[in-house]
Coordinates of C-alpha atoms in Angstrom, one line a residue:
X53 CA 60.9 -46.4 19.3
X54 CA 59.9 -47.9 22.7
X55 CA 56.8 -48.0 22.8
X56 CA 56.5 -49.7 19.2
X57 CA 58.8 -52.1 20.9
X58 CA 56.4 -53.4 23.8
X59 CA 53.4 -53.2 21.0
X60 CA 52.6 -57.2 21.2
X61 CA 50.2 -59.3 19.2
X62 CA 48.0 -59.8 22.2
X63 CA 44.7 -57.9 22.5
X64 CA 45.3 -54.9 25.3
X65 CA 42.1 -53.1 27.3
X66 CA 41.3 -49.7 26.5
X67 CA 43.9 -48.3 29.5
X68 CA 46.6 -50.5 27.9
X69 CA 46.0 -48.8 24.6
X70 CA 45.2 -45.5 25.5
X71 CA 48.3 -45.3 27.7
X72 CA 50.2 -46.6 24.7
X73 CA 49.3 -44.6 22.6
X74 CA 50.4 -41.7 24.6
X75 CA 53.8 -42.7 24.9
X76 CA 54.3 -43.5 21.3
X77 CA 53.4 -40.3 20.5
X78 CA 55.8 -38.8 23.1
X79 CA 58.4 -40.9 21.7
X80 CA 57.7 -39.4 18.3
X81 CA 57.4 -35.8 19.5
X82 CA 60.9 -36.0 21.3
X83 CA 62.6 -37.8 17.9
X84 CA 61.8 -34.7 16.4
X85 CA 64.0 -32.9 18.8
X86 CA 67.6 -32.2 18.0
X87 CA 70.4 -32.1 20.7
X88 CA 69.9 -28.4 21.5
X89 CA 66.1 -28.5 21.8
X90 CA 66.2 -31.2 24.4
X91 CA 67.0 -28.2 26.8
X92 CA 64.8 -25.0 27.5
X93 CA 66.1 -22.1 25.8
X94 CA 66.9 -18.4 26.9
X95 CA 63.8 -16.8 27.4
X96 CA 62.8 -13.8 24.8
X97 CA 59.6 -12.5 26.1
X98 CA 58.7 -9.0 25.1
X99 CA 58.5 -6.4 27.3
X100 CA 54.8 -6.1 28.8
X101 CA 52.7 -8.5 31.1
X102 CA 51.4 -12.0 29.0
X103 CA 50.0 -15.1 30.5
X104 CA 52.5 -16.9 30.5
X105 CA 55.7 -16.5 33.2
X106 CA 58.3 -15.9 31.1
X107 CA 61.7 -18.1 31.6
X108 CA 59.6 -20.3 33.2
X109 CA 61.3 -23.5 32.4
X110 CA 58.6 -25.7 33.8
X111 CA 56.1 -24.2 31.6
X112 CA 54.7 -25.4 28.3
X113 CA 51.9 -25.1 26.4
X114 CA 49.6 -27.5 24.6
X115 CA 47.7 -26.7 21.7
X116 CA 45.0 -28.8 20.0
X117 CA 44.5 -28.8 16.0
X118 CA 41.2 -28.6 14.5
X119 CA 38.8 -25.8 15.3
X120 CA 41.6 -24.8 17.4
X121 CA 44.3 -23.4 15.4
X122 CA 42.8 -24.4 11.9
X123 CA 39.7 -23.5 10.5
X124 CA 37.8 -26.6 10.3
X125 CA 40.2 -30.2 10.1
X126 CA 43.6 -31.0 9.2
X127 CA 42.1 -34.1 7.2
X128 CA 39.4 -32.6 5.5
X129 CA 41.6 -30.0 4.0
X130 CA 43.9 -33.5 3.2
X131 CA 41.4 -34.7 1.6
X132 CA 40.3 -32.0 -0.7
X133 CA 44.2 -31.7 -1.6
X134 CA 43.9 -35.3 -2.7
X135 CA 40.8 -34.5 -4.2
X136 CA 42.2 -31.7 -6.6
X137 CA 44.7 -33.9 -7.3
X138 CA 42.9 -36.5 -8.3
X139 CA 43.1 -39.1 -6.1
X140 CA 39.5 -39.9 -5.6
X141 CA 36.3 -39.2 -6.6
X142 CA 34.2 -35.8 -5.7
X143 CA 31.2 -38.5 -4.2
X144 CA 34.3 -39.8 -1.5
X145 CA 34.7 -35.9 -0.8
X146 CA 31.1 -35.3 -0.2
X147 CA 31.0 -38.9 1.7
X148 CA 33.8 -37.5 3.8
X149 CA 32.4 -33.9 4.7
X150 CA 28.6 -35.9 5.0
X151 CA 30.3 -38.1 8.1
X152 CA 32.0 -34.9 9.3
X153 CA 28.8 -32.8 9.7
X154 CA 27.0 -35.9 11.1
X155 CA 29.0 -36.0 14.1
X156 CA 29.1 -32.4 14.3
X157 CA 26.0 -32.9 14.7
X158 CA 25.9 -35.5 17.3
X159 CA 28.2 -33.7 19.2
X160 CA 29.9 -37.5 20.0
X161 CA 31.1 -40.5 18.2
X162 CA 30.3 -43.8 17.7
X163 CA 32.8 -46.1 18.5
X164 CA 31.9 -48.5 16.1
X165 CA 32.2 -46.1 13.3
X166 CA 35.3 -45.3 14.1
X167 CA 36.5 -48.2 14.4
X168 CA 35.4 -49.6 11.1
X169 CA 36.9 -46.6 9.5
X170 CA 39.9 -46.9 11.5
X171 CA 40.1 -50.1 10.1
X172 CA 39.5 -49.7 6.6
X173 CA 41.9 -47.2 6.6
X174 CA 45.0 -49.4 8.2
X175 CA 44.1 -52.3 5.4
X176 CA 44.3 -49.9 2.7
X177 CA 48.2 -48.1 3.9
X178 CA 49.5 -51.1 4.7
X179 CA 52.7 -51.7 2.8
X180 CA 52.9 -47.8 1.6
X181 CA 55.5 -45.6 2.3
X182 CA 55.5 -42.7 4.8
X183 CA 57.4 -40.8 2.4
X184 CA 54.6 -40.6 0.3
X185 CA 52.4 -39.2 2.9
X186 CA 54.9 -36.9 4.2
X187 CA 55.5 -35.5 0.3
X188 CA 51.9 -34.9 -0.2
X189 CA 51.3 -32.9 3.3
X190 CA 54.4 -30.2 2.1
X191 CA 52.1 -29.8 -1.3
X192 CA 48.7 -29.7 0.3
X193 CA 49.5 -28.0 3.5
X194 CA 51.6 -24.9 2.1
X195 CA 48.3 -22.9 1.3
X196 CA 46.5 -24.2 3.9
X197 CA 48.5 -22.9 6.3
X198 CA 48.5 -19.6 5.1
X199 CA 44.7 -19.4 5.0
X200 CA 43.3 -21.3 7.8
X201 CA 44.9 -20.6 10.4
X202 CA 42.9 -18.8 13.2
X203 CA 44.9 -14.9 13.8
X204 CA 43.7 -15.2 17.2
X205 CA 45.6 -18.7 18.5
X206 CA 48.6 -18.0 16.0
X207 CA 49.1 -15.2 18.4
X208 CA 48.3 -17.2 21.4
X209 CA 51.3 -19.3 20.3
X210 CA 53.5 -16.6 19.6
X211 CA 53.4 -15.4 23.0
X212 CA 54.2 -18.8 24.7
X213 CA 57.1 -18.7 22.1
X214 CA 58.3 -15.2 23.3
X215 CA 57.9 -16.0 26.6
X216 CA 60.5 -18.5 26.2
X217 CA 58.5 -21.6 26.9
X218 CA 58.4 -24.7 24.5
X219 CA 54.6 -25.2 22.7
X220 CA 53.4 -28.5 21.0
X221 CA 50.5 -29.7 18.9
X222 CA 48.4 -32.2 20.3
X223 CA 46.3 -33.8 17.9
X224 CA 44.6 -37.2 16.6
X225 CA 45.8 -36.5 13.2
X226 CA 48.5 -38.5 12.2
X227 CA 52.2 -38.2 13.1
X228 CA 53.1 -37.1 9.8
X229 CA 50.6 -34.1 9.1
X230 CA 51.0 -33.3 12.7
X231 CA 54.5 -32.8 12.4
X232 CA 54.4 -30.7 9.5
X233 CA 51.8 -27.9 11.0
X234 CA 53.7 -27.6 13.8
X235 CA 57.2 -26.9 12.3
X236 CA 54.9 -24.2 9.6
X237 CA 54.2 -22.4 13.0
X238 CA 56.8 -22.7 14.7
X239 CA 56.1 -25.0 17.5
X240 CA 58.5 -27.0 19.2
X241 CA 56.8 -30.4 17.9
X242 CA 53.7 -32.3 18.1
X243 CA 52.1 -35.3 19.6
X244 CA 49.6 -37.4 16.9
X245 CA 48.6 -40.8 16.2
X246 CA 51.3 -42.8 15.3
X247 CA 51.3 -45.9 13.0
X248 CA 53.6 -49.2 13.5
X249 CA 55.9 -48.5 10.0
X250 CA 58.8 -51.5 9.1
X251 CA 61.8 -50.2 7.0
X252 CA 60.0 -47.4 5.6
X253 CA 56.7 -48.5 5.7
X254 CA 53.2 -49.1 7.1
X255 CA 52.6 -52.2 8.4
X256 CA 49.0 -51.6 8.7
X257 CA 48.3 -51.2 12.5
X258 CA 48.5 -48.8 15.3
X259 CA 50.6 -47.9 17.9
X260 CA 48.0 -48.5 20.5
X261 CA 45.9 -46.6 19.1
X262 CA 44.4 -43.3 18.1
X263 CA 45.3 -40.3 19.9
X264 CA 42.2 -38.7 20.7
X265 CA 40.6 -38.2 24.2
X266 CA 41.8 -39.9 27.1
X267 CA 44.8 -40.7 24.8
X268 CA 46.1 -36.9 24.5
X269 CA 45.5 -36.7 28.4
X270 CA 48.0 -39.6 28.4
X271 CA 50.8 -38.2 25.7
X272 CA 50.7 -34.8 27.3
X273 CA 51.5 -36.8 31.1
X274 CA 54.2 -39.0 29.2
X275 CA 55.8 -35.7 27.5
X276 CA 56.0 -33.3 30.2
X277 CA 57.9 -36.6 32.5
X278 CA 60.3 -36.7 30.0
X279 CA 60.9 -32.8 29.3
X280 CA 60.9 -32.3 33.7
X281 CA 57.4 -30.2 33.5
X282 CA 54.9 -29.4 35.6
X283 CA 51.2 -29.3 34.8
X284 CA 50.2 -26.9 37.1
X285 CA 52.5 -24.7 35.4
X286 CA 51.1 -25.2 31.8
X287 CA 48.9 -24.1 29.6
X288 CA 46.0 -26.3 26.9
X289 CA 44.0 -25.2 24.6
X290 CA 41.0 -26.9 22.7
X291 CA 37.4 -26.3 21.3
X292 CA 36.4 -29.6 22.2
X293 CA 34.5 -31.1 25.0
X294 CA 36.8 -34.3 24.1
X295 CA 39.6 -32.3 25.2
X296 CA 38.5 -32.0 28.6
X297 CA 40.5 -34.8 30.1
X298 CA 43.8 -33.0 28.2
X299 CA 42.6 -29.7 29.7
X300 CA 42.1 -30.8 33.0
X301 CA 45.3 -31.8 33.4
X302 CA 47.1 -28.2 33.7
X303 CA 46.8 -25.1 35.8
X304 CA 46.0 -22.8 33.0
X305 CA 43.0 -24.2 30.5
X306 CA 41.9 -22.1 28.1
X307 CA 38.5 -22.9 26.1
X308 CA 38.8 -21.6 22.0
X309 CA 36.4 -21.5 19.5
X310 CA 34.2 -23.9 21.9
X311 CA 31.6 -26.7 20.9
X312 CA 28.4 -26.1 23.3
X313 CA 29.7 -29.0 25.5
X314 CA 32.7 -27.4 26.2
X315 CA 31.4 -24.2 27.1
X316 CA 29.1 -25.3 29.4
X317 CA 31.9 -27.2 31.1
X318 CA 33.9 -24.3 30.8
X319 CA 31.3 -22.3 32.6
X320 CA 31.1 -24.3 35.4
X321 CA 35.0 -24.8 35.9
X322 CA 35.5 -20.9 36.0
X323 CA 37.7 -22.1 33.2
X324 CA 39.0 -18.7 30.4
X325 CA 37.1 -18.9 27.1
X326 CA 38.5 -17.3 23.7
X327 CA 36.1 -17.1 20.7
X328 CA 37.7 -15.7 17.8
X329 CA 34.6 -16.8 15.7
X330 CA 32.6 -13.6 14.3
X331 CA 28.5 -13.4 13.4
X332 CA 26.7 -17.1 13.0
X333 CA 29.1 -20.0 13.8
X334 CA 30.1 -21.4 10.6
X335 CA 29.5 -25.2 10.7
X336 CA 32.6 -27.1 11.3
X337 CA 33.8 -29.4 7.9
X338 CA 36.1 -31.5 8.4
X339 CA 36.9 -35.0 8.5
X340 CA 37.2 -36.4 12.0
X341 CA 40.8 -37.5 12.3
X342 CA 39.4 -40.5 14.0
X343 CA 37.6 -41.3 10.7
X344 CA 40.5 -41.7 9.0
X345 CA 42.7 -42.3 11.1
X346 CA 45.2 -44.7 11.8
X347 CA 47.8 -43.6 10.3
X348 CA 47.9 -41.1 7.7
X349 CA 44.6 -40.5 6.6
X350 CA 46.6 -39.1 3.6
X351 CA 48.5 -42.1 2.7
X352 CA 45.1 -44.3 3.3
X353 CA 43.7 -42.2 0.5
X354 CA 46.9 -42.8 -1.8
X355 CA 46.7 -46.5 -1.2
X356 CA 42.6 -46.0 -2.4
X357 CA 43.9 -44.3 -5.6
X358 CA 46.4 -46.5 -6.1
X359 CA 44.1 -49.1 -5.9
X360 CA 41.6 -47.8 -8.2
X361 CA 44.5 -47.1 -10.9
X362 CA 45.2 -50.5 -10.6
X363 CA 41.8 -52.0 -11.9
X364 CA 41.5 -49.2 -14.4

């Protein structure tokens, strides 16, 4: 892809790699794409008055993952998967879901912690295949997908579907688990963190690096150049206060599920806020994507199991 192409050796400042990052996962999202999807398609909208304009060709919509449209996080529920299947230990899952509520908690993250994460998990994927990952996600996901999915968004999607307008997954999980979720709903594709792979491989590094942040901001600008949109024209959606730089991008931002950060930004923007929780907010559980991230936090566990089968 070209943006794996002008990845160099040297070390690049957080821009550089933010702004890479972006356009490797637009490059990724519009691989997915077959010839006829390249184009917008005849509008189908249903009869009635919806958000979005339908036949609007200019339009899009941008959905974020965790919180979002699932029920807690892609990677947690990739991790209990692995988990039942006996790729690590129940004290790595309660590890996992113990980081997870921490920086709930917090309500931000330490860069340093992710980064050592980050880390750990490239070393351990390197030299593992992406098939691997992409074999476990169809297993773990199928249930998942059917259980966890928020009624509310689902429906938000399906009307920027009808309406004839294309919708994409924006997310810092990886490529791979990205992918998969979006062609379960339906979407037109996704944007995630992609990993440098060789021949069928990871190589163990980044493609700039993760997309989270300031990075979606940057794949969702990279995407809608290449697919002729415009932003004032589309739609985002996120329950995070780390969305804001994706949200404020686009003419129509709409606040789901929100973190108290993101509601009190909402507030103040006049911005449209959709809680489909109901009673006491559960406590989100889930595993950061940024804390496994890199790649595939699925295929990082694999390499851990494999690891630990080794020396058994």
């Amino acid at each position: 892809m070209a943006a794996l192409r002008r990845l160099t050796r040297s070390r690049r400042s957080t821009d550089e790699r933010t702004a890479l990052a972006g356009e490797a996962a637009a490059d990724a999202a519009q691989e997915q794409l077959g010839p006829d999807d390249t184009e917008p398609g005849r509008p189908k909208a249903p009869e009635g008055d919806h958000t979005p304009v339908p036949g609007d060709v200019r339009a899009a919509a941008f959905f974020d993952c965790d919180n979002t449209i699932l029920r807690g996080a892609a990677i947690f529920y990739l991790g209990v998967g692995l988990y039942r299947r006996r790729f690590f230990t129940r004290r790595d899952l309660v590890r996992f879901a113990w980081q997870q509520a921490a920086f709930r908690l917090r309500g931000s993250e330490n860069p340093e912690h992710i980064a050592d994460a980050r880390d750990s998990a490239l070393g351990l994927v390197a030299g593992k295949r992406t098939a691997d990952l992409e074999r476990i996600c169809e297993e773990i996901f199928e249930p998942v997908l059917a259980e966890k999915v928020w009624p509310g968004t689902r429906a938000l999607v399906q009307m920027h579907l009808d309406a004839g307008q294309r919708v994409w997954l924006v997310t810092a999980a990886p490529q791979e688990v990205a992918r998969l979720i979006a062609r379960r709903l339906g979407m037109t594709g996704a944007l995630g963190t992609v990993a440098e792979t060789r021949d069928g491989e990871y190589t163990g590094k980044l493609v700039g690096g993760m997309l989270h942040g300031p990075a979606k901001a940057a794949a969702v600008q990279a995407l809608a150049r290449r697919e002729h949109l415009d932003l004032a024209r589309c739609a985002a959606f996120s329950d995070s206060a780390n969305d804001i730089p994706m949200l404020s991008l686009v003419g129509h931002p709409y606040v789901i599920n929100p973190d108290a950060a993101l509601r009190r930004h909402a507030r103040a923007m006049g911005w449209r806020v959709r809680d489909f929780r109901t009673g006491r907010k559960a406590v989100r559980v889930g595993i950061p994507a940024a804390a496994a991230l890199g790649v595939a936090a699925g295929a990082a566990a694999t390499a851990v199991a494999m690891r630990r089968r080794r020396r058994a």
